Coordinates of C-alpha atoms in Angstrom, one line a residue:
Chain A
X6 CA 66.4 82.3 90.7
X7 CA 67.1 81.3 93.7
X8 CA 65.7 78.1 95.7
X9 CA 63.5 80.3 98.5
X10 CA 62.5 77.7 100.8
X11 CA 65.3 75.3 101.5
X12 CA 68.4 77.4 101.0
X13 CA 67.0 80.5 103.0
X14 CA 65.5 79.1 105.9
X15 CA 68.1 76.6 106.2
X16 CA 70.5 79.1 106.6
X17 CA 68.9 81.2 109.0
X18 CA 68.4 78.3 111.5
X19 CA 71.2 77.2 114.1
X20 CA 73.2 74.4 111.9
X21 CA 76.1 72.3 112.9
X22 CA 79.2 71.8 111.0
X23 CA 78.5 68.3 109.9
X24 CA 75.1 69.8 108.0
X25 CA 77.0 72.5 106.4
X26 CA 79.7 70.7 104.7
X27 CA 78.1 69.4 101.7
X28 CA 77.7 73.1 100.4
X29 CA 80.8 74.9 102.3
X30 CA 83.4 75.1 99.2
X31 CA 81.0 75.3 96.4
X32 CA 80.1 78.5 94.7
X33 CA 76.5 78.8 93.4
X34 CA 76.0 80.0 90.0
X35 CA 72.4 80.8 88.4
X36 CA 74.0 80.7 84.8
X37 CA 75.5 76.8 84.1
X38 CA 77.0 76.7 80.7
X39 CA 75.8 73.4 79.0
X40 CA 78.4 70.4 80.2
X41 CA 79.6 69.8 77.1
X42 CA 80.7 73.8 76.2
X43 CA 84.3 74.1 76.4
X44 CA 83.9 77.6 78.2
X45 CA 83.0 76.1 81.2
X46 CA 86.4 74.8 82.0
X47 CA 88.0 78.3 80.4
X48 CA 87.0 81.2 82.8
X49 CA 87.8 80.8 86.2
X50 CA 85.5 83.3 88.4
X51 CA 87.3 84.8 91.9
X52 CA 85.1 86.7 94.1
X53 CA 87.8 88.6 96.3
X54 CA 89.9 91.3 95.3
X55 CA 93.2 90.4 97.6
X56 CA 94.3 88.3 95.0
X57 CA 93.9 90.5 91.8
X58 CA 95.5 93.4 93.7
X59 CA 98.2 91.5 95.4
X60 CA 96.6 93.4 99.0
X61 CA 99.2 93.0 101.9
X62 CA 98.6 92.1 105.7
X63 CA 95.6 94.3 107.3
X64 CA 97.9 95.4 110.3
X65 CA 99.9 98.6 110.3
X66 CA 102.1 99.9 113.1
X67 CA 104.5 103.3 112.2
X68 CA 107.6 104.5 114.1
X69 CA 107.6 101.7 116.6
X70 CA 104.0 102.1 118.1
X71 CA 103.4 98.8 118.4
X72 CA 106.5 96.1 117.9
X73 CA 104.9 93.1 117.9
X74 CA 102.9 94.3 115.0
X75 CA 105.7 96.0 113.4
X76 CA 107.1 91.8 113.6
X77 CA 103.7 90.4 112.3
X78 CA 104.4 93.2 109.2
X79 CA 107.5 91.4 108.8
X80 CA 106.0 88.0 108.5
X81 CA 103.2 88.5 107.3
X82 CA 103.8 90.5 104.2
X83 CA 104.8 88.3 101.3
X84 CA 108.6 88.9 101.2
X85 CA 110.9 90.3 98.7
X86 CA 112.2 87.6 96.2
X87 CA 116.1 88.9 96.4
X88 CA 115.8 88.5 99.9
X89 CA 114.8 85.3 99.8
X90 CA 117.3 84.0 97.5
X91 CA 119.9 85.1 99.4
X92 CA 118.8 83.3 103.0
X93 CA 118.9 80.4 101.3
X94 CA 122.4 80.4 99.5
X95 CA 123.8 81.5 102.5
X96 CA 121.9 79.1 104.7
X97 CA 123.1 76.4 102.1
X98 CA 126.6 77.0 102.3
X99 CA 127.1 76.8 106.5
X100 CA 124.8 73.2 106.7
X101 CA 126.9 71.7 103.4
X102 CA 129.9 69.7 103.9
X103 CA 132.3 69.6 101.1
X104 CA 134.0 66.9 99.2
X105 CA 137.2 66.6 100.9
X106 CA 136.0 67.8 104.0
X107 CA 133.7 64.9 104.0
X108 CA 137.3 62.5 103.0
X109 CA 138.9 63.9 106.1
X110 CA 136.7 63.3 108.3
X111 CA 135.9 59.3 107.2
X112 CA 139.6 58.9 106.7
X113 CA 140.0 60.0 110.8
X114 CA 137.0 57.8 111.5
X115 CA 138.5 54.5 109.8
X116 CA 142.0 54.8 111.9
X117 CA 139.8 55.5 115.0
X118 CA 137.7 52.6 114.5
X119 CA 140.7 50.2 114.0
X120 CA 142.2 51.0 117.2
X121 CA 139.2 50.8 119.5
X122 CA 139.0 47.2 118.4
X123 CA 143.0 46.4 118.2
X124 CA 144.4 44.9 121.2
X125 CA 146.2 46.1 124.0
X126 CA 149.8 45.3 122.6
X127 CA 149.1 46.6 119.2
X128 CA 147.4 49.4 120.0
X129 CA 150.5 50.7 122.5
X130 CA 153.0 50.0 119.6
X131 CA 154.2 53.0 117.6
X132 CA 153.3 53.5 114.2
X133 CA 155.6 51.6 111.4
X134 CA 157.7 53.7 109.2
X135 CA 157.3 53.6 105.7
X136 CA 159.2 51.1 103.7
X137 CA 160.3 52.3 99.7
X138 CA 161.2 49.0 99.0
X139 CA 157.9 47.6 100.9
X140 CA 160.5 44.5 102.4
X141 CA 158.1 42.5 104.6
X142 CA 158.1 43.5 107.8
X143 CA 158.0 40.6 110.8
X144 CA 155.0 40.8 112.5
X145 CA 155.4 40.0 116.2
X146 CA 153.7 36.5 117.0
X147 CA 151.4 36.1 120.5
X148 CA 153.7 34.8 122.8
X149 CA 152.3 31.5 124.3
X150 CA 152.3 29.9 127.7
X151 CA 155.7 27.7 128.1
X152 CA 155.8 24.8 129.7
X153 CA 158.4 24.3 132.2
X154 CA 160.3 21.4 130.8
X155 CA 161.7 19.2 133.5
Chain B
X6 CA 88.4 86.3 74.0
X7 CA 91.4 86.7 75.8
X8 CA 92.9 89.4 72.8
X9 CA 89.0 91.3 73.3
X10 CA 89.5 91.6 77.0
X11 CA 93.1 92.5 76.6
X12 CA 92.4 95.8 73.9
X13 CA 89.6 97.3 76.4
X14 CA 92.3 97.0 79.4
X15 CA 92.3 100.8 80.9
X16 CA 89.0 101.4 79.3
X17 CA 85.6 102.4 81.0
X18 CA 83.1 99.8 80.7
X19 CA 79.8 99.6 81.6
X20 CA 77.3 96.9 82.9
X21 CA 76.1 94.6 79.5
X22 CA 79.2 95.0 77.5
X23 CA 80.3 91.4 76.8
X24 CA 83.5 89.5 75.7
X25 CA 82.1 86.1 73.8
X26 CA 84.8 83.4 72.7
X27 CA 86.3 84.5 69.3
X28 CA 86.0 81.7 66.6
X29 CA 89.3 82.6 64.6
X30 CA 88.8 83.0 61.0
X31 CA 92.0 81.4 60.3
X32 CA 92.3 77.8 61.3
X33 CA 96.3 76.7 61.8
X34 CA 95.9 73.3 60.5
X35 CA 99.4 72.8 62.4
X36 CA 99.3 73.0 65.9
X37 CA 96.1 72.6 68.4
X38 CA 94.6 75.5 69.6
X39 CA 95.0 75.6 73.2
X40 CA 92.4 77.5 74.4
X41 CA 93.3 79.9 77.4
X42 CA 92.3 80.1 80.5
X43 CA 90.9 83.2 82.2
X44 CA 90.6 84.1 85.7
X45 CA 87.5 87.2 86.0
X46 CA 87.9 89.0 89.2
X47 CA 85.3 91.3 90.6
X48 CA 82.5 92.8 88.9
X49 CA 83.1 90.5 86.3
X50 CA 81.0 87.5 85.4
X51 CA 80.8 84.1 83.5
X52 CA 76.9 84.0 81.6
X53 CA 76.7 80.7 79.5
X54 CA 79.6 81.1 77.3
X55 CA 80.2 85.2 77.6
X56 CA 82.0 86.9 80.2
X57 CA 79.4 89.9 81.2
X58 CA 80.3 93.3 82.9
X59 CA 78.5 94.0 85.6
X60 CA 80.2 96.7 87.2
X61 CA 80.8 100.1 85.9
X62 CA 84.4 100.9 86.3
X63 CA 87.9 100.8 84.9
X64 CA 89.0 97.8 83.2
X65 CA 92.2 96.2 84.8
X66 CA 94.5 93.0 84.2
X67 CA 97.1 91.5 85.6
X68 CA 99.8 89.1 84.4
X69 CA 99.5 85.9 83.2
X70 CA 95.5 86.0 82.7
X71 CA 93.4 88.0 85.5
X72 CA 90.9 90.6 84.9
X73 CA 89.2 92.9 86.7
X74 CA 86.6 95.8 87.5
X75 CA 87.6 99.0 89.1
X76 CA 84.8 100.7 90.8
X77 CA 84.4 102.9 93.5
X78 CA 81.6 101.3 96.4
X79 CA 80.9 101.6 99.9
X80 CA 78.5 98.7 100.7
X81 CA 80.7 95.9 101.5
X82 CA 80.0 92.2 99.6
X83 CA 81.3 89.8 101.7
X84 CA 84.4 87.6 100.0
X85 CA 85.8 84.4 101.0
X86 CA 89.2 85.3 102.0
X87 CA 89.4 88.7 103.3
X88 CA 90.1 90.0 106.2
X89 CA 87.6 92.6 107.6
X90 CA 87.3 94.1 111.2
X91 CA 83.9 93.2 113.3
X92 CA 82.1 94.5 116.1
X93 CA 80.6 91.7 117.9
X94 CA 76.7 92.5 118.7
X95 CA 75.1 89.3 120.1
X96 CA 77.2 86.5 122.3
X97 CA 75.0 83.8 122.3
X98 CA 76.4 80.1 123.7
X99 CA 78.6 78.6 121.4
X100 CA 78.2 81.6 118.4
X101 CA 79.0 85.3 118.2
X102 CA 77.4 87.2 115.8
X103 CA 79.3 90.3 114.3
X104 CA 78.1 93.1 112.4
X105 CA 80.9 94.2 109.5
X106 CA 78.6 96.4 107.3
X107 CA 77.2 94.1 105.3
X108 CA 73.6 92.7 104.3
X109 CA 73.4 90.3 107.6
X110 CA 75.8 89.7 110.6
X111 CA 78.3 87.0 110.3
X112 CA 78.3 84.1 112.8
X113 CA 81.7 83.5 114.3
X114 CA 82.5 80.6 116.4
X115 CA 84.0 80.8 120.2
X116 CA 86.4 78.1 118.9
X117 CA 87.9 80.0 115.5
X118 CA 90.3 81.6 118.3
X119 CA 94.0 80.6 118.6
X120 CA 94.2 78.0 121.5
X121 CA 90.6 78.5 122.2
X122 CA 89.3 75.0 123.3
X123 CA 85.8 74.0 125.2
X124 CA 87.0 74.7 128.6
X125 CA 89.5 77.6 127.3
X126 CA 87.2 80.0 126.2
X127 CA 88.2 83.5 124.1
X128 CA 87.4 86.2 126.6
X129 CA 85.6 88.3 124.0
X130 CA 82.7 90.7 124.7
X131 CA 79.9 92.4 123.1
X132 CA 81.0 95.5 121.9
X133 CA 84.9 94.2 121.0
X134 CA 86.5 94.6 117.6
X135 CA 87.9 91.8 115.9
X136 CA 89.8 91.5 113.0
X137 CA 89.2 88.5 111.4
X138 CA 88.6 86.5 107.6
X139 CA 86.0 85.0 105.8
X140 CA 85.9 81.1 105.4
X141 CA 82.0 80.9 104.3
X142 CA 81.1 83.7 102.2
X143 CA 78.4 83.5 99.4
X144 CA 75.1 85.0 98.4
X145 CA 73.1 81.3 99.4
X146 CA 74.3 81.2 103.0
X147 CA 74.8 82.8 106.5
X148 CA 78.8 84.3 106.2
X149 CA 81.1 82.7 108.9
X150 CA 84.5 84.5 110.0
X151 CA 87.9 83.1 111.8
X152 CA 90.2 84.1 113.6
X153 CA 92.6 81.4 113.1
X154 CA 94.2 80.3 109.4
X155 CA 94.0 77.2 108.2
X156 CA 97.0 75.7 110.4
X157 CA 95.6 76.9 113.9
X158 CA 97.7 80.6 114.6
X159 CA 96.2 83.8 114.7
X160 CA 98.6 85.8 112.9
X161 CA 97.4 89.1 114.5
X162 CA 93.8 88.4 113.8
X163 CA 91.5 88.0 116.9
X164 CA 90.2 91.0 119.2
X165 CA 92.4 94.5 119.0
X166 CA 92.3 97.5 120.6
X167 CA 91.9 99.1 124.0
X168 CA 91.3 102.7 122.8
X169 CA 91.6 104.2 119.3
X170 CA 88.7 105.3 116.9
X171 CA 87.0 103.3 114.2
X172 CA 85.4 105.0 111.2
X173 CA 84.4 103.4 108.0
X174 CA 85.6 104.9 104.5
X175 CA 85.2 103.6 101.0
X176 CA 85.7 100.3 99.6
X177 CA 88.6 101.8 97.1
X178 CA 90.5 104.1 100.1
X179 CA 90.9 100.7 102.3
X180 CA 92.2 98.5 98.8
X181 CA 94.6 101.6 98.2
X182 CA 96.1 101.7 101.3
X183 CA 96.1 98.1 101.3
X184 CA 97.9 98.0 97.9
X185 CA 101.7 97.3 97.9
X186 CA 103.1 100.5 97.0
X187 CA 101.0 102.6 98.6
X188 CA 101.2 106.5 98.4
X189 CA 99.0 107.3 101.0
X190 CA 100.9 104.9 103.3
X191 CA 104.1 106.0 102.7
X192 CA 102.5 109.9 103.3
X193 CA 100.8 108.3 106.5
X194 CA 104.2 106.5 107.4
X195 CA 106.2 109.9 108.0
X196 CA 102.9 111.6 110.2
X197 CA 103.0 110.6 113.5
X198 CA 103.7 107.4 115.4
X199 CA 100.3 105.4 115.7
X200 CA 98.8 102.2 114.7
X201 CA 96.6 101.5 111.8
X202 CA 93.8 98.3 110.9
X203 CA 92.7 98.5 107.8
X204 CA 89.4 96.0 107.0
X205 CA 88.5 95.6 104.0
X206 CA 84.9 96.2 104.6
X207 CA 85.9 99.8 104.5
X208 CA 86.2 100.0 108.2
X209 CA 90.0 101.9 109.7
X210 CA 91.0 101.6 113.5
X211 CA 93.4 104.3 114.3
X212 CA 95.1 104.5 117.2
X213 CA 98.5 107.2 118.3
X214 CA 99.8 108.7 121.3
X215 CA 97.4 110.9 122.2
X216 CA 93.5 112.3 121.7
X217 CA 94.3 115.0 119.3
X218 CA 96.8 112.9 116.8
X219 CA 94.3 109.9 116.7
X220 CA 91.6 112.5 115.3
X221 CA 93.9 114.2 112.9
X222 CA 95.1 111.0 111.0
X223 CA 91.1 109.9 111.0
X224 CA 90.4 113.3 109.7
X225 CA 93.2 113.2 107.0
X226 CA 92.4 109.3 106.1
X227 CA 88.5 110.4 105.8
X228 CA 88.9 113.5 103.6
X229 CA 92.1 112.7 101.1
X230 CA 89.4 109.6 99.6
X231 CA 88.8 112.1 96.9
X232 CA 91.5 114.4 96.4
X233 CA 94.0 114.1 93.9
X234 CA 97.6 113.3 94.9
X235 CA 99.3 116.6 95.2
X236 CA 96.1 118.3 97.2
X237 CA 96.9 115.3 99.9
X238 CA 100.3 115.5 100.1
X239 CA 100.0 119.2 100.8
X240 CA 97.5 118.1 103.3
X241 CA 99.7 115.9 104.9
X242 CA 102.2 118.1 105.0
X243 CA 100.3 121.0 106.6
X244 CA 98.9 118.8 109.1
X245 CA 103.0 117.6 109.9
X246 CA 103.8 121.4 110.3
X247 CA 100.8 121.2 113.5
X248 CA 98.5 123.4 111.5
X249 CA 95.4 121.4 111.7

């Protein structure tokens, strides 16, 4: 049964988006199952057949015709799983950085960090050998001004 | 319900067979029965609590819970969704209208183009073919097309075509050659190189290198709708010998 006078008319006449919206993404069903009927929530109707067949991208182009629709085939077309797995292991593995990589690099950054800081005198000096018997090593005091003593 | 639909799967079924929701005999006083959820494609339909038929056609299902009709049609019923190709009649301000075989032309608006804005317009003219989708299609209203997606690109959809030849087959030719594995692709595929828009609206735009190839491969696409698969492959292979 179907609502002749608003629906129809109101569809054939010039309408702006903002009057359209309150019906746009509801599907109109003659048949309502009572609310309280538990198969209203059970079957679920779809309309189209793309997604029951699983139908691929409209656009075909063979043996190079047309490249940039031989690209939107590529992209378009819902891709492989394997291949998809793959790209992303591999993509994985080059942005990753490993443990000890990641040690290296902070162990570098600590000794480069305390010189830029150290002062001129100390950062000139070689590097001290290593001790076994770690003896204490005399640590060379800032020299001060002297006064000239009369 | 869901075991009923799943026995008749394959079968021929015709409009008014039902599927109602099966009270079990046995009650498992265990667990809680979950009741499942089913997803009815086309040509089938929810009536109070049955699922009717109401096409005549093959009985198909796909995994986890989707069922469907198979039938064989040429009128088009507009979907939201798919993608069909248009020939626009009437350019009118803000609005083309385009005819794609249905009951009423679809509206389809000078903005639905990719980086069409109010100064920018599409440069589209009466008598072009687009290839566009469906955003507003149901028996209540006017149907609306795109030819954008939802995030603003175009993805090939939008006016195609400078030469080429449109023809309109069936409904189930255009979802065959549309389906993943196609056969009559993969025949098509090793024919000549050309360029092919399928619409599901059972409209094909064929376009090759020359004249005569373009209206071999409409010939061949026309005529194998209702041969079996070994009559078209000898087809196809006759008309890749140059004999047609």
């Amino acid at each position: 049964m179907k609502d002749d006078a608003l629906s129809t008319t109101a569809a054939r006449t010039h309408r702006t988006d903002s009057m359209v919206t309150p019906y746009r993404h509801c599907q109109t069903a003659d048949d309502q199952p009572s609310l309280f009927s538990p198969v209203r929530n059970l079957i679920v109707e779809e309309k189209s057949f793309g997604p029951c067949e699983e139908l691929r991208y409209g656009r075909f182009s063979f043996k190079g015709f047309n490249p940039e629709v031989e690209k939107l085939m590529l992209l378009m077309n819902p891709r492989d799983e394997t291949e998809t797995k793959d790209e992303e292991d591999v993509s994985r593995m080059q942005t990753d950085v490993t443990d000890e990589e990641m040690a290296l690099r902070y162990e570098s950054l600590v000794e480069s960090m305390k010189k830029k800081f150290a002062k001129k005198r100390e950062r000139a000096a070689p590097e001290e050998e290593e001790d076994v018997n770690h003896n204490a090593v005399e640590t060379t005091t800032k020299r001060k001004f002297l006064k000239p003593q009369d | 319900m869901f075991s009923g639909l799943k026995d008749k799967v394959g079968e021929v079924l015709l409009p008014g067979d039902e599927f109602s929701l099966e009270t079990d005999d046995t009650i498992s006083l265990t667990e809680r029965v979950k009741p499942e959820k089913v997803v009815c494609g086309p040509g089938l339909r929810r009536s109070g609590d049955r699922l009717l038929v109401c096409k005549s056609g093959v009985l198909r299902h796909k995994q986890p819970n989707m069922f469907w009709m198979d039938s064989q049609q040429r009128r088009y019923v507009p979907a939201k969704g798919e993608t069909v190709i248009g020939i626009v009649t009437v350019k009118s301000g803000d609005v083309f209208k385009v005819d794609f075989g249905g009951s009423e032309q679809a509206s389809l608006s000078y903005l639905a183009f990719e980086g069409a804005t109010k100064r920018n317009r599409p440069n589209v003219q009466v008598g072009d073919l687009v290839f566009s989708q469906f955003v507003v299609a149901n028996r209540d209203m006017e149907p609306e097309l795109v030819c954008v997606d939802s995030s603003g690109r175009a993805n090939g959809m939008g006016v195609f075509g400078g030469g080429g030849l449109l023809f309109t087959v069936s409904l189930g030719l255009a979802r065959r050659l549309l389906s993943p594995h196609s056969d009559v692709l993969s025949d098509l595929q090793t024919l000549f190189p050309c360029e092919l828009v399928v619409g599901m609206n059972g409209r094909l735009w064929v376009k090759s290198s020359s004249v005569q190839q373009t209206l071999v491969i409409a010939n061949l696409l026309q005529s194998c709708d209702t041969m079996t698969a070994p009559q078209r492959q000898e087809l196809f292979r006759r008309a890749a010998q140059g004999a047609l």
